[in-house]
Amino acid sequence: QRWGEDRERHVLQHGPPQIKKEVPTLKQFAPRFIDGHARANRHKPSGIAAKQLQLRVHLLPFLGHKRLDAISNEDVQRLKAWMVVKSPKTVNNVLTTLSVLLKTAVDWGVIERVGCSIKLLRAPKSASGFYDFEEYERLVEVLRTDEPTYLAALLGGGAGLPCGGDMA
C-alpha cells in the first residue's frame, strides 16, 4: 500500500510517464511528405517532381540518415557548404523544401518542434535585357500580321518594357 501511495504522489508531482515515440529519419519520412503534403495539396506535377528531385539529389544523400528531430543548425550550414557549387536559387529551393518538410512533420505530430532555423541565401536579382533599336524594329515587323500581338509589342516598346516583360 505504501508503494501505491508513493507512486500516486510521484505521478501527481511529475505527471504520467511519457512514452517516447520513434522519430523517423528524413529518408523514412520523405515519401510520406510527398504523398501527404505535395500530392494531397494538389501541387502541380512539376512541383512534385522538383521536390522529389531535391530530396533524391541533395537532401537524402546528405541528411537522409538523420532523425527529423536531430537535424541541427550546423547540419543546415554544412548542407549549404556541400552545395557551394550550386546557384543560390538552387540552394534556396532545396532549403525551402527541407523547411516545409520539417514544418509539416510538426503539424502532423511526428516531431514536437523544428530543431533548426533555416536561413536562405541572398540571391542576386538578374538584370533584365532590353531590345536594341534594330532588334525591336525586326520584332515589330514580324508581329505586324497579328494585330493584338503587334499592338502589345508597340505598347511594350513604347513603355520601355524589358525582353520577356509582362505586358498584361
PDB file of C-alpha atoms in Angstrom:
ATOM      1  CA  GLN A   1       0.000   0.000   0.000  1.00  0.00           C
ATOM      2  CA  ARG A   2       2.910   2.345   0.786  1.00  0.00           C
ATOM      3  CA  TRP A   3       4.351   1.720  -2.696  1.00  0.00           C
ATOM      4  CA  GLY A   4       0.993   2.628  -4.261  1.00  0.00           C
ATOM      5  CA  GLU A   5       0.794   5.849  -2.297  1.00  0.00           C
ATOM      6  CA  ASP A   6       4.402   6.736  -3.234  1.00  0.00           C
ATOM      7  CA  ARG A   7       3.644   6.023  -6.874  1.00  0.00           C
ATOM      8  CA  GLU A   8       0.483   8.148  -6.762  1.00  0.00           C
ATOM      9  CA  ARG A   9       2.414  11.039  -5.201  1.00  0.00           C
ATOM     10  CA  HIS A  10       5.143  10.706  -7.877  1.00  0.00           C
ATOM     11  CA  VAL A  11       2.574  10.746 -10.715  1.00  0.00           C
ATOM     12  CA  LEU A  12       0.833  13.771  -9.223  1.00  0.00           C
ATOM     13  CA  GLN A  13       4.152  15.636  -8.927  1.00  0.00           C
ATOM     14  CA  HIS A  14       5.706  14.597 -12.265  1.00  0.00           C
ATOM     15  CA  GLY A  15       2.726  13.670 -14.409  1.00  0.00           C
ATOM     16  CA  PRO A  16       2.109  10.343 -16.108  1.00  0.00           C
ATOM     17  CA  PRO A  17       5.083   8.566 -17.647  1.00  0.00           C
ATOM     18  CA  GLN A  18       5.917   9.844 -21.122  1.00  0.00           C
ATOM     19  CA  ILE A  19       6.082   7.257 -23.842  1.00  0.00           C
ATOM     20  CA  LYS A  20       8.982   8.086 -26.131  1.00  0.00           C
ATOM     21  CA  LYS A  21       7.756   7.863 -29.706  1.00  0.00           C
ATOM     22  CA  GLU A  22      10.011   6.772 -32.539  1.00  0.00           C
ATOM     23  CA  VAL A  23      11.013   9.687 -34.789  1.00  0.00           C
ATOM     24  CA  PRO A  24      11.615   8.733 -38.431  1.00  0.00           C
ATOM     25  CA  THR A  25      14.671   9.666 -40.417  1.00  0.00           C
ATOM     26  CA  LEU A  26      14.440  12.091 -43.306  1.00  0.00           C
ATOM     27  CA  LYS A  27      14.679   9.131 -45.697  1.00  0.00           C
ATOM     28  CA  GLN A  28      11.761   7.368 -43.987  1.00  0.00           C
ATOM     29  CA  PHE A  29       9.577  10.492 -43.869  1.00  0.00           C
ATOM     30  CA  ALA A  30      10.224  11.764 -47.417  1.00  0.00           C
ATOM     31  CA  PRO A  31       7.681   9.523 -49.257  1.00  0.00           C
ATOM     32  CA  ARG A  32       5.011  10.363 -46.668  1.00  0.00           C
ATOM     33  CA  PHE A  33       5.739  14.069 -47.188  1.00  0.00           C
ATOM     34  CA  ILE A  34       5.440  13.797 -50.981  1.00  0.00           C
ATOM     35  CA  ASP A  35       2.163  11.861 -50.815  1.00  0.00           C
ATOM     36  CA  GLY A  36       0.560  13.519 -47.797  1.00  0.00           C
ATOM     37  CA  HIS A  37       1.646  17.079 -48.469  1.00  0.00           C
ATOM     38  CA  ALA A  38       2.533  17.717 -52.113  1.00  0.00           C
ATOM     39  CA  ARG A  39       0.058  15.342 -53.767  1.00  0.00           C
ATOM     40  CA  ALA A  40      -2.705  15.842 -51.189  1.00  0.00           C
ATOM     41  CA  ASN A  41      -2.493  19.630 -51.600  1.00  0.00           C
ATOM     42  CA  ARG A  42      -2.612  19.157 -55.378  1.00  0.00           C
ATOM     43  CA  HIS A  43       0.715  20.709 -56.203  1.00  0.00           C
ATOM     44  CA  LYS A  44       1.475  20.794 -59.910  1.00  0.00           C
ATOM     45  CA  PRO A  45       3.216  17.703 -61.286  1.00  0.00           C
ATOM     46  CA  SER A  46       6.287  19.847 -61.986  1.00  0.00           C
ATOM     47  CA  GLY A  47       6.346  20.997 -58.341  1.00  0.00           C
ATOM     48  CA  ILE A  48       6.073  17.425 -57.065  1.00  0.00           C
ATOM     49  CA  ALA A  49       8.844  16.342 -59.448  1.00  0.00           C
ATOM     50  CA  ALA A  50      11.031  19.245 -58.242  1.00  0.00           C
ATOM     51  CA  LYS A  51      10.546  18.240 -54.587  1.00  0.00           C
ATOM     52  CA  GLN A  52      11.332  14.611 -55.403  1.00  0.00           C
ATOM     53  CA  LEU A  53      14.477  15.691 -57.256  1.00  0.00           C
ATOM     54  CA  GLN A  54      15.624  17.957 -54.426  1.00  0.00           C
ATOM     55  CA  LEU A  55      15.099  15.148 -51.946  1.00  0.00           C
ATOM     56  CA  ARG A  56      16.781  12.468 -54.077  1.00  0.00           C
ATOM     57  CA  VAL A  57      19.774  14.506 -55.276  1.00  0.00           C
ATOM     58  CA  HIS A  58      20.502  16.863 -52.396  1.00  0.00           C
ATOM     59  CA  LEU A  59      18.710  16.167 -49.126  1.00  0.00           C
ATOM     60  CA  LEU A  60      18.676  12.373 -48.847  1.00  0.00           C
ATOM     61  CA  PRO A  61      22.368  11.837 -49.679  1.00  0.00           C
ATOM     62  CA  PHE A  62      23.380  14.448 -47.109  1.00  0.00           C
ATOM     63  CA  LEU A  63      20.722  14.256 -44.356  1.00  0.00           C
ATOM     64  CA  GLY A  64      18.716  11.118 -45.151  1.00  0.00           C
ATOM     65  CA  HIS A  65      20.194   9.139 -42.240  1.00  0.00           C
ATOM     66  CA  LYS A  66      19.326  11.820 -39.623  1.00  0.00           C
ATOM     67  CA  ARG A  67      16.187  11.677 -37.492  1.00  0.00           C
ATOM     68  CA  LEU A  68      13.912  14.647 -38.203  1.00  0.00           C
ATOM     69  CA  ASP A  69      14.283  15.983 -34.658  1.00  0.00           C
ATOM     70  CA  ALA A  70      18.070  15.675 -34.840  1.00  0.00           C
ATOM     71  CA  ILE A  71      18.608  17.964 -37.841  1.00  0.00           C
ATOM     72  CA  SER A  72      20.520  20.922 -36.411  1.00  0.00           C
ATOM     73  CA  ASN A  73      21.602  24.399 -37.489  1.00  0.00           C
ATOM     74  CA  GLU A  74      25.078  23.003 -38.082  1.00  0.00           C
ATOM     75  CA  ASP A  75      23.637  20.335 -40.402  1.00  0.00           C
ATOM     76  CA  VAL A  76      21.871  23.040 -42.419  1.00  0.00           C
ATOM     77  CA  GLN A  77      25.077  25.083 -42.664  1.00  0.00           C
ATOM     78  CA  ARG A  78      27.043  22.013 -43.740  1.00  0.00           C
ATOM     79  CA  LEU A  79      24.393  21.314 -46.395  1.00  0.00           C
ATOM     80  CA  LYS A  80      24.855  24.868 -47.701  1.00  0.00           C
ATOM     81  CA  ALA A  81      28.631  24.365 -47.782  1.00  0.00           C
ATOM     82  CA  TRP A  82      28.200  20.998 -49.553  1.00  0.00           C
ATOM     83  CA  MET A  83      26.122  22.765 -52.238  1.00  0.00           C
ATOM     84  CA  VAL A  84      28.601  25.638 -52.694  1.00  0.00           C
ATOM     85  CA  VAL A  85      28.936  24.953 -56.442  1.00  0.00           C
ATOM     86  CA  LYS A  86      25.167  25.319 -56.950  1.00  0.00           C
ATOM     87  CA  SER A  87      23.457  28.619 -57.671  1.00  0.00           C
ATOM     88  CA  PRO A  88      21.910  30.449 -54.706  1.00  0.00           C
ATOM     89  CA  LYS A  89      18.458  29.887 -56.205  1.00  0.00           C
ATOM     90  CA  THR A  90      19.001  26.105 -56.312  1.00  0.00           C
ATOM     91  CA  VAL A  91      20.264  26.083 -52.721  1.00  0.00           C
ATOM     92  CA  ASN A  92      17.262  28.159 -51.613  1.00  0.00           C
ATOM     93  CA  ASN A  93      14.838  25.786 -53.358  1.00  0.00           C
ATOM     94  CA  VAL A  94      16.392  22.820 -51.523  1.00  0.00           C
ATOM     95  CA  LEU A  95      16.333  24.672 -48.188  1.00  0.00           C
ATOM     96  CA  THR A  96      12.696  25.641 -48.717  1.00  0.00           C
ATOM     97  CA  THR A  97      11.757  22.020 -49.368  1.00  0.00           C
ATOM     98  CA  LEU A  98      13.565  20.979 -46.174  1.00  0.00           C
ATOM     99  CA  SER A  99      11.841  23.734 -44.197  1.00  0.00           C
ATOM    100  CA  VAL A 100       8.364  22.815 -45.453  1.00  0.00           C
ATOM    101  CA  LEU A 101       9.050  19.120 -44.785  1.00  0.00           C
ATOM    102  CA  LEU A 102      10.070  19.812 -41.172  1.00  0.00           C
ATOM    103  CA  LYS A 103       7.119  22.144 -40.547  1.00  0.00           C
ATOM    104  CA  THR A 104       4.785  19.511 -41.991  1.00  0.00           C
ATOM    105  CA  ALA A 105       6.275  16.929 -39.600  1.00  0.00           C
ATOM    106  CA  VAL A 106       5.463  19.284 -36.703  1.00  0.00           C
ATOM    107  CA  ASP A 107       1.898  19.839 -37.980  1.00  0.00           C
ATOM    108  CA  TRP A 108       1.361  16.074 -38.207  1.00  0.00           C
ATOM    109  CA  GLY A 109       2.745  15.443 -34.704  1.00  0.00           C
ATOM    110  CA  VAL A 110       5.744  13.484 -35.948  1.00  0.00           C
ATOM    111  CA  ILE A 111       8.121  15.828 -34.115  1.00  0.00           C
ATOM    112  CA  GLU A 112       7.390  18.384 -31.412  1.00  0.00           C
ATOM    113  CA  ARG A 113       9.273  21.276 -32.975  1.00  0.00           C
ATOM    114  CA  VAL A 114      11.689  22.121 -35.762  1.00  0.00           C
ATOM    115  CA  GLY A 115      15.145  21.781 -34.226  1.00  0.00           C
ATOM    116  CA  CYS A 116      16.910  24.185 -36.567  1.00  0.00           C
ATOM    117  CA  SER A 117      16.437  27.546 -38.207  1.00  0.00           C
ATOM    118  CA  ILE A 118      16.796  27.617 -41.958  1.00  0.00           C
ATOM    119  CA  LYS A 119      18.077  30.879 -43.415  1.00  0.00           C
ATOM    120  CA  LEU A 120      18.044  31.276 -47.168  1.00  0.00           C
ATOM    121  CA  LEU A 121      20.960  32.618 -49.169  1.00  0.00           C
ATOM    122  CA  ARG A 122      20.855  36.063 -50.650  1.00  0.00           C
ATOM    123  CA  ALA A 123      20.149  35.572 -54.335  1.00  0.00           C
ATOM    124  CA  PRO A 124      21.104  38.445 -56.648  1.00  0.00           C
ATOM    125  CA  LYS A 125      18.317  39.614 -58.918  1.00  0.00           C
ATOM    126  CA  SER A 126      19.075  39.098 -62.559  1.00  0.00           C
ATOM    127  CA  ALA A 127      19.216  42.176 -64.733  1.00  0.00           C
ATOM    128  CA  SER A 128      16.633  42.342 -67.493  1.00  0.00           C
ATOM    129  CA  GLY A 129      17.849  42.670 -71.033  1.00  0.00           C
ATOM    130  CA  PHE A 130      16.412  45.228 -73.404  1.00  0.00           C
ATOM    131  CA  TYR A 131      15.992  45.062 -77.150  1.00  0.00           C
ATOM    132  CA  ASP A 132      18.220  47.412 -79.098  1.00  0.00           C
ATOM    133  CA  PHE A 133      16.534  49.502 -81.790  1.00  0.00           C
ATOM    134  CA  GLU A 134      17.303  47.105 -84.657  1.00  0.00           C
ATOM    135  CA  GLU A 135      16.014  44.053 -82.740  1.00  0.00           C
ATOM    136  CA  TYR A 136      12.879  45.936 -81.749  1.00  0.00           C
ATOM    137  CA  GLU A 137      12.194  47.018 -85.355  1.00  0.00           C
ATOM    138  CA  ARG A 138      12.581  43.387 -86.549  1.00  0.00           C
ATOM    139  CA  LEU A 139      10.242  42.168 -83.809  1.00  0.00           C
ATOM    140  CA  VAL A 140       7.585  44.737 -84.689  1.00  0.00           C
ATOM    141  CA  GLU A 141       7.903  43.879 -88.405  1.00  0.00           C
ATOM    142  CA  VAL A 142       7.396  40.146 -87.739  1.00  0.00           C
ATOM    143  CA  LEU A 143       4.377  40.795 -85.495  1.00  0.00           C
ATOM    144  CA  ARG A 144       2.678  43.146 -87.984  1.00  0.00           C
ATOM    145  CA  THR A 145       0.439  40.302 -89.237  1.00  0.00           C
ATOM    146  CA  ASP A 146      -1.035  39.561 -85.798  1.00  0.00           C
ATOM    147  CA  GLU A 147      -2.777  42.774 -84.767  1.00  0.00           C
ATOM    148  CA  PRO A 148      -3.273  42.164 -80.986  1.00  0.00           C
ATOM    149  CA  THR A 149       0.317  40.988 -80.516  1.00  0.00           C
ATOM    150  CA  TYR A 150       1.588  43.802 -82.762  1.00  0.00           C
ATOM    151  CA  LEU A 151      -0.230  46.404 -80.640  1.00  0.00           C
ATOM    152  CA  ALA A 152       1.081  44.830 -77.429  1.00  0.00           C
ATOM    153  CA  ALA A 153       4.650  44.951 -78.791  1.00  0.00           C
ATOM    154  CA  LEU A 154       4.220  48.609 -79.753  1.00  0.00           C
ATOM    155  CA  LEU A 155       2.832  49.454 -76.313  1.00  0.00           C
ATOM    156  CA  GLY A 156       5.579  47.481 -74.548  1.00  0.00           C
ATOM    157  CA  GLY A 157       8.311  49.042 -76.662  1.00  0.00           C
ATOM    158  CA  GLY A 158       6.922  52.495 -76.104  1.00  0.00           C
ATOM    159  CA  ALA A 159       6.745  51.896 -72.342  1.00  0.00           C
ATOM    160  CA  GLY A 160      10.297  50.549 -72.213  1.00  0.00           C
ATOM    161  CA  LEU A 161       9.433  47.021 -71.058  1.00  0.00           C
ATOM    162  CA  PRO A 162      12.412  44.631 -70.977  1.00  0.00           C
ATOM    163  CA  CYS A 163      12.688  41.451 -73.039  1.00  0.00           C
ATOM    164  CA  GLY A 164      10.117  38.980 -71.749  1.00  0.00           C
ATOM    165  CA  GLY A 165       8.440  41.716 -69.746  1.00  0.00           C
ATOM    166  CA  ASP A 166       4.866  41.182 -68.615  1.00  0.00           C
ATOM    167  CA  MET A 167       2.637  43.254 -70.847  1.00  0.00           C
ATOM    168  CA  ALA A 168      -0.592  42.251 -69.078  1.00  0.00           C
TER     169      ALA A 168
END
